[in-house]
GROMACS .gro file of C-alpha atoms in nm:
model
  457
    1MET     CA    1  -0.001   0.009   0.005
    2LEU     CA    2   0.283   0.234   0.094
    3ILE     CA    3   0.465   0.158  -0.230
    4SER     CA    4   0.155   0.219  -0.437
    5THR     CA    5   0.118   0.562  -0.244
    6LEU     CA    6   0.489   0.661  -0.315
    7THR     CA    7   0.440   0.565  -0.678
    8ASN     CA    8   0.130   0.760  -0.727
    9LYS     CA    9   0.293   1.069  -0.571
   10HIS     CA   10   0.601   1.022  -0.793
   11THR     CA   11   0.393   0.980  -1.106
   12SER     CA   12   0.193   1.293  -1.006
   13SER     CA   13   0.503   1.502  -0.955
   14MET     CA   14   0.640   1.382  -1.293
   15SER     CA   15   0.297   1.468  -1.452
   16LEU     CA   16   0.330   1.828  -1.317
   17LEU     CA   17   0.684   1.844  -1.435
   18THR     CA   18   0.577   1.737  -1.785
   19HIS     CA   19   0.282   1.991  -1.782
   20LEU     CA   20   0.527   2.264  -1.680
   21LEU     CA   21   0.780   2.169  -1.960
   22ALA     CA   22   0.501   2.143  -2.223
   23CYS     CA   23   0.384   2.496  -2.112
   24LEU     CA   24   0.736   2.651  -2.133
   25PHE     CA   25   0.798   2.476  -2.465
   26GLY     CA   26   0.474   2.625  -2.607
   27MET     CA   27   0.570   2.960  -2.472
   28GLY     CA   28   0.850   2.985  -2.713
   29SER     CA   29   0.631   2.949  -3.002
   30TRP     CA   30   0.533   3.317  -3.069
   31ILE     CA   31   0.681   3.520  -2.787
   32SER     CA   32   0.947   3.692  -2.998
   33ILE     CA   33   0.713   3.823  -3.262
   34ASN     CA   34   0.444   3.903  -2.988
   35GLY     CA   35   0.699   4.096  -2.797
   36LEU     CA   36   0.810   4.286  -3.095
   37TRP     CA   37   0.449   4.415  -3.172
   38VAL     CA   38   0.386   4.525  -2.801
   39GLU     CA   39   0.731   4.706  -2.812
   40LEU     CA   40   0.636   4.920  -3.125
   41PRO     CA   41   0.558   5.241  -2.938
   42LEU     CA   42   0.907   5.245  -2.816
   43ILE     CA   43   1.087   5.128  -3.124
   44VAL     CA   44   0.886   5.350  -3.379
   45PRO     CA   45   1.018   5.694  -3.253
   46GLU     CA   46   1.370   5.583  -3.283
   47ILE     CA   47   1.393   5.461  -3.637
   48PRO     CA   48   1.365   5.607  -3.988
   49GLU     CA   49   1.068   5.391  -4.091
   50GLY     CA   50   0.848   5.543  -3.811
   51TRP     CA   51   0.482   5.405  -3.809
   52TYR     CA   52   0.535   5.239  -4.150
   53LEU     CA   53   0.727   4.971  -3.953
   54PRO     CA   54   0.404   4.774  -3.868
   55SER     CA   55   0.348   4.741  -4.238
   56TYR     CA   56   0.697   4.617  -4.302
   57LEU     CA   57   0.644   4.361  -4.018
   58SER     CA   58   0.334   4.235  -4.170
   59ILE     CA   59   0.509   4.172  -4.491
   60LEU     CA   60   0.825   4.006  -4.325
   61ILE     CA   61   0.608   3.773  -4.130
   62GLN     CA   62   0.423   3.638  -4.429
   63MET     CA   63   0.762   3.607  -4.638
   64ALA     CA   64   0.868   3.393  -4.347
   65ASN     CA   65   0.605   3.143  -4.420
   66ILE     CA   66   0.856   2.988  -4.651
   67GLY     CA   67   0.979   2.779  -4.340
   68PRO     CA   68   0.639   2.610  -4.269
   69LEU     CA   69   0.587   2.567  -4.643
   70PHE     CA   70   0.913   2.386  -4.672
   71VAL     CA   71   0.846   2.167  -4.369
   72THR     CA   72   0.492   2.073  -4.492
   73LEU     CA   73   0.617   1.978  -4.838
   74MET     CA   74   0.886   1.759  -4.684
   75HIS     CA   75   0.620   1.584  -4.469
   76ARG     CA   76   0.403   1.543  -4.769
   77PHE     CA   77   0.650   1.416  -5.037
   78ARG     CA   78   0.944   1.274  -4.820
   79PRO     CA   79   0.776   1.147  -4.489
   80GLY     CA   80   1.034   1.067  -4.234
   81ALA     CA   81   1.334   1.236  -4.413
   82LEU     CA   82   1.303   1.544  -4.185
   83ASN     CA   83   1.450   1.529  -3.845
   84GLU     CA   84   1.183   1.710  -3.649
   85ALA     CA   85   1.380   1.740  -3.325
   86ALA     CA   86   1.678   1.877  -3.515
   87VAL     CA   87   1.470   2.151  -3.684
   88ILE     CA   88   1.326   2.255  -3.357
   89TYR     CA   89   1.677   2.298  -3.200
   90VAL     CA   90   1.776   2.507  -3.491
   91ILE     CA   91   1.477   2.740  -3.495
   92ILE     CA   92   1.475   2.786  -3.103
   93GLY     CA   93   1.861   2.847  -3.114
   94LEU     CA   94   1.800   3.102  -3.404
   95GLY     CA   95   1.524   3.266  -3.202
   96THR     CA   96   1.745   3.305  -2.902
   97VAL     CA   97   2.035   3.464  -3.097
   98ALA     CA   98   1.826   3.696  -3.307
   99SER     CA   99   1.646   3.822  -2.996
  100PHE     CA  100   1.974   3.884  -2.828
  101LEU     CA  101   2.124   4.052  -3.113
  102LEU     CA  102   1.826   4.288  -3.148
  103GLY     CA  103   1.913   4.426  -2.815
  104PHE     CA  104   2.233   4.570  -2.976
  105PHE     CA  105   2.144   4.646  -3.330
  106TRP     CA  106   1.771   4.750  -3.338
  107LYS     CA  107   1.839   5.128  -3.361
  108GLU     CA  108   2.146   5.078  -3.618
  109THR     CA  109   2.077   5.214  -3.972
  110VAL     CA  110   2.231   5.181  -4.317
  111ILE     CA  111   2.209   5.409  -4.603
  112VAL     CA  112   2.010   5.214  -4.888
  113ALA     CA  113   1.920   5.420  -5.206
  114GLY     CA  114   2.023   5.742  -5.052
  115ALA     CA  115   1.799   5.707  -4.734
  116PRO     CA  116   1.862   5.552  -4.393
  117HIS     CA  117   1.687   5.217  -4.317
  118SER     CA  118   1.689   4.979  -4.021
  119VAL     CA  119   1.844   4.699  -4.209
  120ALA     CA  120   1.958   4.498  -3.893
  121LEU     CA  121   1.605   4.532  -3.732
  122LEU     CA  122   1.432   4.415  -4.044
  123LEU     CA  123   1.661   4.131  -4.106
  124LEU     CA  124   1.658   4.007  -3.752
  125THR     CA  125   1.282   4.050  -3.749
  126PHE     CA  126   1.264   3.820  -4.067
  127PHE     CA  127   1.457   3.552  -3.877
  128LEU     CA  128   1.230   3.588  -3.575
  129SER     CA  129   0.923   3.553  -3.803
  130ALA     CA  130   1.062   3.244  -3.970
  131VAL     CA  131   1.125   3.080  -3.614
  132ASP     CA  132   0.769   3.151  -3.498
  133CYS     CA  133   0.588   3.055  -3.828
  134THR     CA  134   0.785   2.729  -3.857
  135SER     CA  135   0.706   2.637  -3.482
  136SER     CA  136   0.348   2.600  -3.600
  137VAL     CA  137   0.431   2.299  -3.815
  138THR     CA  138   0.706   2.158  -3.601
  139PHE     CA  139   0.611   2.229  -3.228
  140LEU     CA  140   0.258   2.071  -3.256
  141PRO     CA  141   0.371   1.730  -3.428
  142PHE     CA  142   0.640   1.703  -3.174
  143MET     CA  143   0.361   1.704  -2.902
  144MET     CA  144   0.257   1.363  -3.056
  145ARG     CA  145   0.538   1.213  -2.848
  146LEU     CA  146   0.341   1.286  -2.530
  147LYS     CA  147   0.010   1.190  -2.398
  148PRO     CA  148  -0.305   1.382  -2.541
  149GLN     CA  149  -0.361   1.596  -2.222
  150TYR     CA  150  -0.021   1.762  -2.272
  151LEU     CA  151  -0.128   1.919  -2.591
  152THR     CA  152  -0.380   2.151  -2.410
  153THR     CA  153  -0.088   2.243  -2.173
  154TYR     CA  154   0.107   2.340  -2.489
  155TYR     CA  155  -0.175   2.565  -2.595
  156ILE     CA  156  -0.166   2.728  -2.268
  157GLY     CA  157   0.202   2.810  -2.312
  158GLU     CA  158   0.133   2.933  -2.660
  159GLY     CA  159  -0.116   3.176  -2.511
  160VAL     CA  160   0.128   3.278  -2.246
  161SER     CA  161   0.350   3.366  -2.538
  162GLY     CA  162   0.126   3.659  -2.603
  163LEU     CA  163   0.029   3.731  -2.231
  164LEU     CA  164   0.377   3.755  -2.088
  165PRO     CA  165   0.525   4.022  -2.322
  166ALA     CA  166   0.202   4.215  -2.269
  167LEU     CA  167   0.244   4.229  -1.893
  168VAL     CA  168   0.610   4.303  -1.925
  169ALA     CA  169   0.542   4.599  -2.153
  170LEU     CA  170   0.261   4.711  -1.926
  171ILE     CA  171   0.508   4.725  -1.645
  172GLN     CA  172   0.762   4.900  -1.860
  173GLY     CA  173   0.496   5.170  -1.944
  174VAL     CA  174   0.489   5.126  -2.311
  175GLY     CA  175   0.267   5.382  -2.490
  176VAL     CA  176   0.146   5.561  -2.175
  177VAL     CA  177   0.030   5.901  -2.310
  178HIS     CA  178   0.010   6.218  -2.099
  179CYS     CA  179  -0.172   6.529  -2.243
  180MET     CA  180   0.019   6.835  -2.200
  181ASN     CA  181  -0.071   7.214  -2.248
  182SER     CA  182   0.094   7.381  -2.542
  183THR     CA  183   0.064   7.726  -2.692
  184GLN     CA  184   0.051   7.803  -3.061
  185SER     CA  185   0.084   8.141  -3.228
  186VAL     CA  186  -0.235   8.229  -3.428
  187ASN     CA  187  -0.163   8.595  -3.529
  188SER     CA  188   0.182   8.737  -3.500
  189SER     CA  189   0.069   9.098  -3.532
  190ASP     CA  190  -0.139   9.117  -3.216
  191SER     CA  191   0.057   8.832  -3.042
  192SER     CA  192  -0.263   8.608  -3.025
  193VAL     CA  193  -0.192   8.257  -2.907
  194MET     CA  194  -0.416   7.944  -2.885
  195PHE     CA  195  -0.398   7.689  -2.614
  196GLU     CA  196  -0.424   7.317  -2.700
  197LEU     CA  197  -0.349   6.977  -2.565
  198ARG     CA  198  -0.041   6.776  -2.697
  199ALA     CA  199  -0.001   6.414  -2.654
  200GLN     CA  200   0.335   6.324  -2.506
  201TYR     CA  201   0.449   5.959  -2.452
  202LEU     CA  202   0.601   5.910  -2.115
  203PRO     CA  203   0.938   5.754  -2.102
  204ALA     CA  204   0.957   5.382  -2.020
  205ILE     CA  205   1.082   5.242  -1.686
  206PHE     CA  206   1.345   5.031  -1.874
  207SER     CA  207   1.467   5.031  -2.235
  208ALA     CA  208   1.377   4.842  -2.535
  209GLU     CA  209   1.738   4.684  -2.520
  210VAL     CA  210   1.635   4.521  -2.193
  211PHE     CA  211   1.313   4.408  -2.330
  212PHE     CA  212   1.488   4.228  -2.626
  213PHE     CA  213   1.729   4.057  -2.377
  214PHE     CA  214   1.416   3.942  -2.191
  215LEU     CA  215   1.282   3.791  -2.492
  216SER     CA  216   1.604   3.619  -2.559
  217ALA     CA  217   1.606   3.463  -2.220
  218MET     CA  218   1.252   3.327  -2.266
  219MET     CA  219   1.358   3.156  -2.579
  220LEU     CA  220   1.646   3.020  -2.380
  221VAL     CA  221   1.388   2.884  -2.122
  222CYS     CA  222   1.202   2.725  -2.414
  223LEU     CA  223   1.521   2.549  -2.541
  224VAL     CA  224   1.588   2.410  -2.179
  225ALA     CA  225   1.228   2.278  -2.155
  226PHE     CA  226   1.260   2.115  -2.502
  227LEU     CA  227   1.594   1.946  -2.407
  228LEU     CA  228   1.422   1.816  -2.090
  229LEU     CA  229   1.112   1.698  -2.283
  230ASN     CA  230   1.358   1.500  -2.510
  231TYR     CA  231   1.613   1.365  -2.251
  232HIS     CA  232   1.463   1.373  -1.887
  233PRO     CA  233   1.421   1.008  -1.799
  234SER     CA  234   1.099   1.061  -1.616
  235VAL     CA  235   0.941   1.235  -1.908
  236ALA     CA  236   0.984   0.927  -2.119
  237ARG     CA  237   0.712   0.763  -1.900
  238GLU     CA  238   0.468   1.027  -2.033
  239HIS     CA  239   0.503   0.889  -2.387
  240PRO     CA  240   0.201   0.710  -2.501
  241ASN     CA  241   0.415   0.402  -2.569
  242GLY     CA  242   0.662   0.467  -2.301
  243GLY     CA  243   0.952   0.597  -2.528
  244HIS     CA  244   1.017   0.801  -2.833
  245THR     CA  245   0.852   0.737  -3.168
  246ASN     CA  246   1.090   0.839  -3.442
  247SER     CA  247   1.014   0.629  -3.733
  248VAL     CA  248   0.734   0.648  -3.967
  249LYS     CA  249   0.644   0.276  -3.896
  250GLU     CA  250   0.634   0.340  -3.532
  251GLU     CA  251   0.426   0.660  -3.590
  252SER     CA  252   0.176   0.476  -3.794
  253GLN     CA  253   0.139   0.200  -3.523
  254LYS     CA  254   0.081   0.465  -3.258
  255ASN     CA  255  -0.187   0.627  -3.457
  256GLN     CA  256  -0.355   0.280  -3.496
  257GLN     CA  257  -0.358   0.238  -3.121
  258TRP     CA  258  -0.514   0.599  -3.072
  259ALA     CA  259  -0.768   0.509  -3.336
  260GLU     CA  260  -0.859   0.192  -3.129
  261GLN     CA  261  -0.894   0.421  -2.816
  262LYS     CA  262  -1.078   0.696  -2.979
  263PRO     CA  263  -1.431   0.548  -2.906
  264MET     CA  264  -1.350   0.541  -2.533
  265MET     CA  265  -1.232   0.905  -2.544
  266ASP     CA  266  -1.522   1.034  -2.761
  267PRO     CA  267  -1.854   0.885  -2.652
  268TYR     CA  268  -2.040   1.057  -2.955
  269ARG     CA  269  -1.846   0.819  -3.195
  270PRO     CA  270  -1.951   0.450  -3.217
  271ALA     CA  271  -1.679   0.202  -3.156
  272ASN     CA  272  -1.724   0.005  -3.463
  273GLN     CA  273  -1.717   0.302  -3.711
  274LYS     CA  274  -1.557   0.233  -4.048
  275SER     CA  275  -1.302   0.466  -4.209
  276ARG     CA  276  -1.484   0.754  -4.373
  277SER     CA  277  -1.180   0.911  -4.538
  278GLY     CA  278  -0.817   0.876  -4.622
  279PHE     CA  279  -0.732   1.157  -4.379
  280GLY     CA  280  -0.557   1.053  -4.044
  281THR     CA  281  -0.747   0.762  -3.889
  282GLY     CA  282  -1.045   0.804  -4.129
  283SER     CA  283  -1.271   0.888  -3.825
  284TYR     CA  284  -1.404   1.194  -4.013
  285SER     CA  285  -1.543   1.246  -4.368
  286TRP     CA  286  -1.367   1.462  -4.612
  287MET     CA  287  -1.661   1.722  -4.574
  288GLN     CA  288  -1.597   1.722  -4.189
  289VAL     CA  289  -1.227   1.756  -4.249
  290PHE     CA  290  -1.282   2.046  -4.469
  291TYR     CA  291  -1.518   2.212  -4.215
  292ILE     CA  292  -1.255   2.166  -3.955
  293PHE     CA  293  -0.988   2.324  -4.145
  294ILE     CA  294  -1.201   2.625  -4.278
  295ILE     CA  295  -1.287   2.695  -3.905
  296LEU     CA  296  -0.932   2.653  -3.801
  297ALA     CA  297  -0.823   2.901  -4.077
  298TRP     CA  298  -1.103   3.143  -4.015
  299ALA     CA  299  -1.040   3.157  -3.634
  300ASN     CA  300  -0.665   3.204  -3.683
  301ALA     CA  301  -0.716   3.479  -3.948
  302LEU     CA  302  -0.936   3.679  -3.718
  303THR     CA  303  -0.730   3.625  -3.383
  304ASN     CA  304  -0.383   3.641  -3.531
  305VAL     CA  305  -0.415   3.925  -3.782
  306VAL     CA  306  -0.757   4.084  -3.873
  307LEU     CA  307  -0.866   4.197  -3.536
  308PRO     CA  308  -0.534   4.271  -3.381
  309SER     CA  309  -0.452   4.506  -3.687
  310VAL     CA  310  -0.742   4.725  -3.581
  311GLN     CA  311  -0.712   4.698  -3.195
  312SER     CA  312  -0.588   5.046  -3.143
  313TYR     CA  313  -0.861   5.194  -3.354
  314SER     CA  314  -1.138   4.999  -3.171
  315CYS     CA  315  -1.010   5.091  -2.825
  316MET     CA  316  -0.808   5.403  -2.821
  317PRO     CA  317  -1.104   5.647  -2.875
  318TYR     CA  318  -1.237   5.519  -2.523
  319GLY     CA  319  -0.894   5.628  -2.366
  320ASN     CA  320  -0.555   5.502  -2.305
  321ASN     CA  321  -0.633   5.292  -2.012
  322ILE     CA  322  -0.923   5.116  -2.207
  323TYR     CA  323  -0.674   5.033  -2.478
  324HIS     CA  324  -0.418   4.878  -2.228
  325LEU     CA  325  -0.694   4.706  -2.034
  326SER     CA  326  -0.839   4.543  -2.345
  327ALA     CA  327  -0.499   4.420  -2.473
  328THR     CA  328  -0.408   4.284  -2.137
  329MET     CA  329  -0.739   4.117  -2.080
  330ALA     CA  330  -0.739   3.967  -2.440
  331ALA     CA  331  -0.383   3.827  -2.379
  332VAL     CA  332  -0.516   3.672  -2.051
  333SER     CA  333  -0.821   3.524  -2.233
  334ASN     CA  334  -0.604   3.309  -2.467
  335PRO     CA  335  -0.435   3.091  -2.192
  336LEU     CA  336  -0.766   3.102  -1.989
  337ALA     CA  337  -0.938   2.943  -2.288
  338CYS     CA  338  -0.689   2.671  -2.322
  339PHE     CA  339  -0.720   2.603  -1.931
  340ILE     CA  340  -1.095   2.575  -1.975
  341ALA     CA  341  -1.030   2.338  -2.269
  342MET     CA  342  -0.824   2.111  -2.040
  343PHE     CA  343  -1.114   2.037  -1.829
  344PHE     CA  344  -1.410   2.069  -2.066
  345PRO     CA  345  -1.279   1.951  -2.403
  346ILE     CA  346  -1.628   1.957  -2.595
  347ARG     CA  347  -1.538   1.808  -2.922
  348SER     CA  348  -1.881   1.847  -3.093
  349LEU     CA  349  -1.838   1.997  -3.439
  350LEU     CA  350  -2.174   2.159  -3.403
  351PHE     CA  351  -2.077   2.331  -3.071
  352MET     CA  352  -1.742   2.440  -3.235
  353GLY     CA  353  -1.924   2.598  -3.533
  354ALA     CA  354  -2.154   2.769  -3.284
  355LEU     CA  355  -1.881   2.935  -3.095
  356THR     CA  356  -1.699   3.036  -3.415
  357VAL     CA  357  -2.021   3.212  -3.529
  358MET     CA  358  -2.049   3.374  -3.181
  359GLY     CA  359  -1.675   3.495  -3.173
  360SER     CA  360  -1.717   3.611  -3.529
  361GLY     CA  361  -2.017   3.825  -3.440
  362VAL     CA  362  -1.854   3.993  -3.136
  363GLY     CA  363  -1.550   4.040  -3.383
  364ALA     CA  364  -1.781   4.218  -3.628
  365TYR     CA  365  -1.879   4.468  -3.351
  366ILE     CA  366  -1.517   4.527  -3.275
  367MET     CA  367  -1.446   4.593  -3.640
  368GLY     CA  368  -1.746   4.820  -3.660
  369MET     CA  369  -1.623   5.034  -3.371
  370ALA     CA  370  -1.268   5.045  -3.532
  371ALA     CA  371  -1.433   5.176  -3.857
  372LEU     CA  372  -1.617   5.430  -3.659
  373SER     CA  373  -1.296   5.555  -3.505
  374PRO     CA  374  -1.222   5.823  -3.363
  375CYS     CA  375  -1.595   5.857  -3.266
  376PRO     CA  376  -1.736   5.498  -3.213
  377LEU     CA  377  -2.058   5.419  -3.040
  378LEU     CA  378  -2.081   5.532  -2.668
  379VAL     CA  379  -1.751   5.708  -2.686
  380ASN     CA  380  -1.823   5.955  -2.425
  381GLU     CA  381  -1.979   5.695  -2.196
  382GLY     CA  382  -1.832   5.477  -1.936
  383SER     CA  383  -2.033   5.180  -2.060
  384GLY     CA  384  -1.873   5.219  -2.412
  385GLY     CA  385  -1.530   5.141  -2.277
  386ALA     CA  386  -1.653   4.856  -2.060
  387ILE     CA  387  -1.849   4.701  -2.365
  388ILE     CA  388  -1.532   4.722  -2.590
  389VAL     CA  389  -1.316   4.541  -2.317
  390LEU     CA  390  -1.580   4.289  -2.276
  391ALA     CA  391  -1.606   4.223  -2.658
  392TRP     CA  392  -1.232   4.165  -2.673
  393ILE     CA  393  -1.246   3.928  -2.382
  394VAL     CA  394  -1.534   3.728  -2.547
  395PHE     CA  395  -1.386   3.736  -2.895
  396VAL     CA  396  -1.047   3.586  -2.781
  397LEU     CA  397  -1.189   3.336  -2.539
  398THR     CA  398  -1.439   3.173  -2.775
  399LEU     CA  399  -1.209   3.151  -3.072
  400SER     CA  400  -0.907   3.044  -2.875
  401TYR     CA  401  -1.126   2.775  -2.732
  402VAL     CA  402  -1.221   2.665  -3.081
  403LYS     CA  403  -0.842   2.655  -3.184
  404VAL     CA  404  -0.753   2.430  -2.887
  405ILE     CA  405  -1.051   2.199  -2.969
  406VAL     CA  406  -0.932   2.154  -3.326
  407GLY     CA  407  -0.588   2.095  -3.207
  408VAL     CA  408  -0.721   1.820  -2.978
  409ILE     CA  409  -0.926   1.653  -3.251
  410LEU     CA  410  -0.643   1.666  -3.502
  411ARG     CA  411  -0.397   1.527  -3.248
  412ASP     CA  412  -0.593   1.212  -3.232
  413GLU     CA  413  -0.593   1.191  -3.610
  414GLY     CA  414  -0.201   1.144  -3.611
  415HIS     CA  415   0.118   1.321  -3.669
  416GLY     CA  416   0.052   1.431  -4.022
  417ALA     CA  417  -0.283   1.585  -3.907
  418LEU     CA  418  -0.096   1.809  -3.672
  419VAL     CA  419   0.146   1.907  -3.955
  420TRP     CA  420  -0.152   2.016  -4.171
  421CYS     CA  421  -0.286   2.185  -3.852
  422GLY     CA  422   0.018   2.407  -3.841
  423ALA     CA  423   0.008   2.465  -4.214
  424VAL     CA  424  -0.357   2.583  -4.207
  425VAL     CA  425  -0.295   2.815  -3.902
  426GLN     CA  426  -0.021   2.978  -4.106
  427LEU     CA  427  -0.250   2.991  -4.420
  428GLY     CA  428  -0.526   3.171  -4.228
  429SER     CA  429  -0.287   3.411  -4.090
  430LEU     CA  430  -0.154   3.477  -4.444
  431LEU     CA  431  -0.492   3.530  -4.583
  432GLY     CA  432  -0.590   3.763  -4.298
  433ALA     CA  433  -0.261   3.962  -4.357
  434VAL     CA  434  -0.322   3.984  -4.737
  435THR     CA  435  -0.676   4.118  -4.669
  436MET     CA  436  -0.596   4.376  -4.394
  437PHE     CA  437  -0.257   4.514  -4.528
  438PRO     CA  438  -0.407   4.715  -4.814
  439VAL     CA  439  -0.711   4.825  -4.603
  440VAL     CA  440  -0.498   4.960  -4.312
  441SER     CA  441  -0.178   5.053  -4.444
  442VAL     CA  442  -0.244   5.138  -4.817
  443TYR     CA  443  -0.587   5.290  -4.836
  444SER     CA  444  -0.599   5.400  -4.466
  445TYR     CA  445  -0.972   5.320  -4.418
  446PHE     CA  446  -0.926   5.352  -4.036
  447SER     CA  447  -0.849   5.676  -3.847
  448SER     CA  448  -0.697   5.701  -3.505
  449GLY     CA  449  -0.766   6.064  -3.424
  450ASP     CA  450  -0.561   6.266  -3.172
  451PRO     CA  451  -0.575   6.104  -2.821
  452CYS     CA  452  -0.574   6.459  -2.662
  453ASN     CA  453  -0.775   6.677  -2.903
  454THR     CA  454  -1.035   6.481  -3.072
  455LYS     CA  455  -1.396   6.597  -2.994
  456CYS     CA  456  -1.700   6.375  -3.056
  457PRO     CA  457  -2.066   6.468  -3.046
   0.00000   0.00000   0.00000
């Protein structure tokens, strides 16, 4: 009895260790690019590109999709030829070094075509983008080596990759505006002057250099977590078959085992169900597979690109505090949705569709408020700010839950399904960027107004 109790305690502690490592591993997936975005208010005033930098970042991130495209094609045409662990080591190491170098060279400029440009910043950003984009098609398939419950923990870590930089930037004091009185001469003959408020960004508590070193340290933590997930002897017990599965044959055998266990995990699916398609284990028809991937691409397009690109327009009219509160609560909602999915993994395709419609409807309200900027609905009312913060929470919460459930479903369909999951995530983000870039950056359909002088009726 005593031996059994000690064994259970040891297993529980090892399970907690694996959960922690999976979370830290997932945290490294997008922390570099998420951190770069939240640091923009400090970077932009110091570089010649100014506020054109976000447009350049959007282009660089989409160019970096060459990484996941290469990995996906290798899995499709030469399965088993790509050493997944080696690729992960390379991209995490590259992310660590690039983040560290940003701390030294982000302000350095080079004369190109007669004008100064932040070549080092743009080049290192491309490397970081390649790291984060490629993580979508390498980190997720690697999680096949662990039991299914750790995939949800990985998604929590992926959510933390957006939350942690946002909290650090909040402590840093990024983008805090103070309205100062200023005078402007109106008529030089009679010395008439006009008083107006001028927006002034307050200095940050610590520099952008320190922030980039922090990002590099977090990537190093991700690397250590990955090493322990690979080589810690106790973590090996958390593998479905008690060890690593490196070969295609072993992977196929493991997928078959999960296919046999699936009816026990999903009570809605009959145990004697025949193969309905050639995808994964064949549990879903081709129409259902198409439906799942459409929802996945749509949810990622909205949450990764479309709505974040107009977040400032939707929130800033209600005040700087509302903007920071909405950004922080949205970042909190992502890991919270993953945490909920860990205990309530409802895998109903109908429920998933309903949540997608709900999240999209709330997203439409956010987009409407951004389009009405700088004078959205209830802009002079306290309820207006509360509603927009709540809208961002519900939007991120619902669609993040959908993304996790899709990941859980595809995890049971095998290693190849998770590779396609990562590819579709990047495809959705790409389509969102292609749609929003001309709308926001080229045609300037959205107007931010002056945070100190805009007057609305």
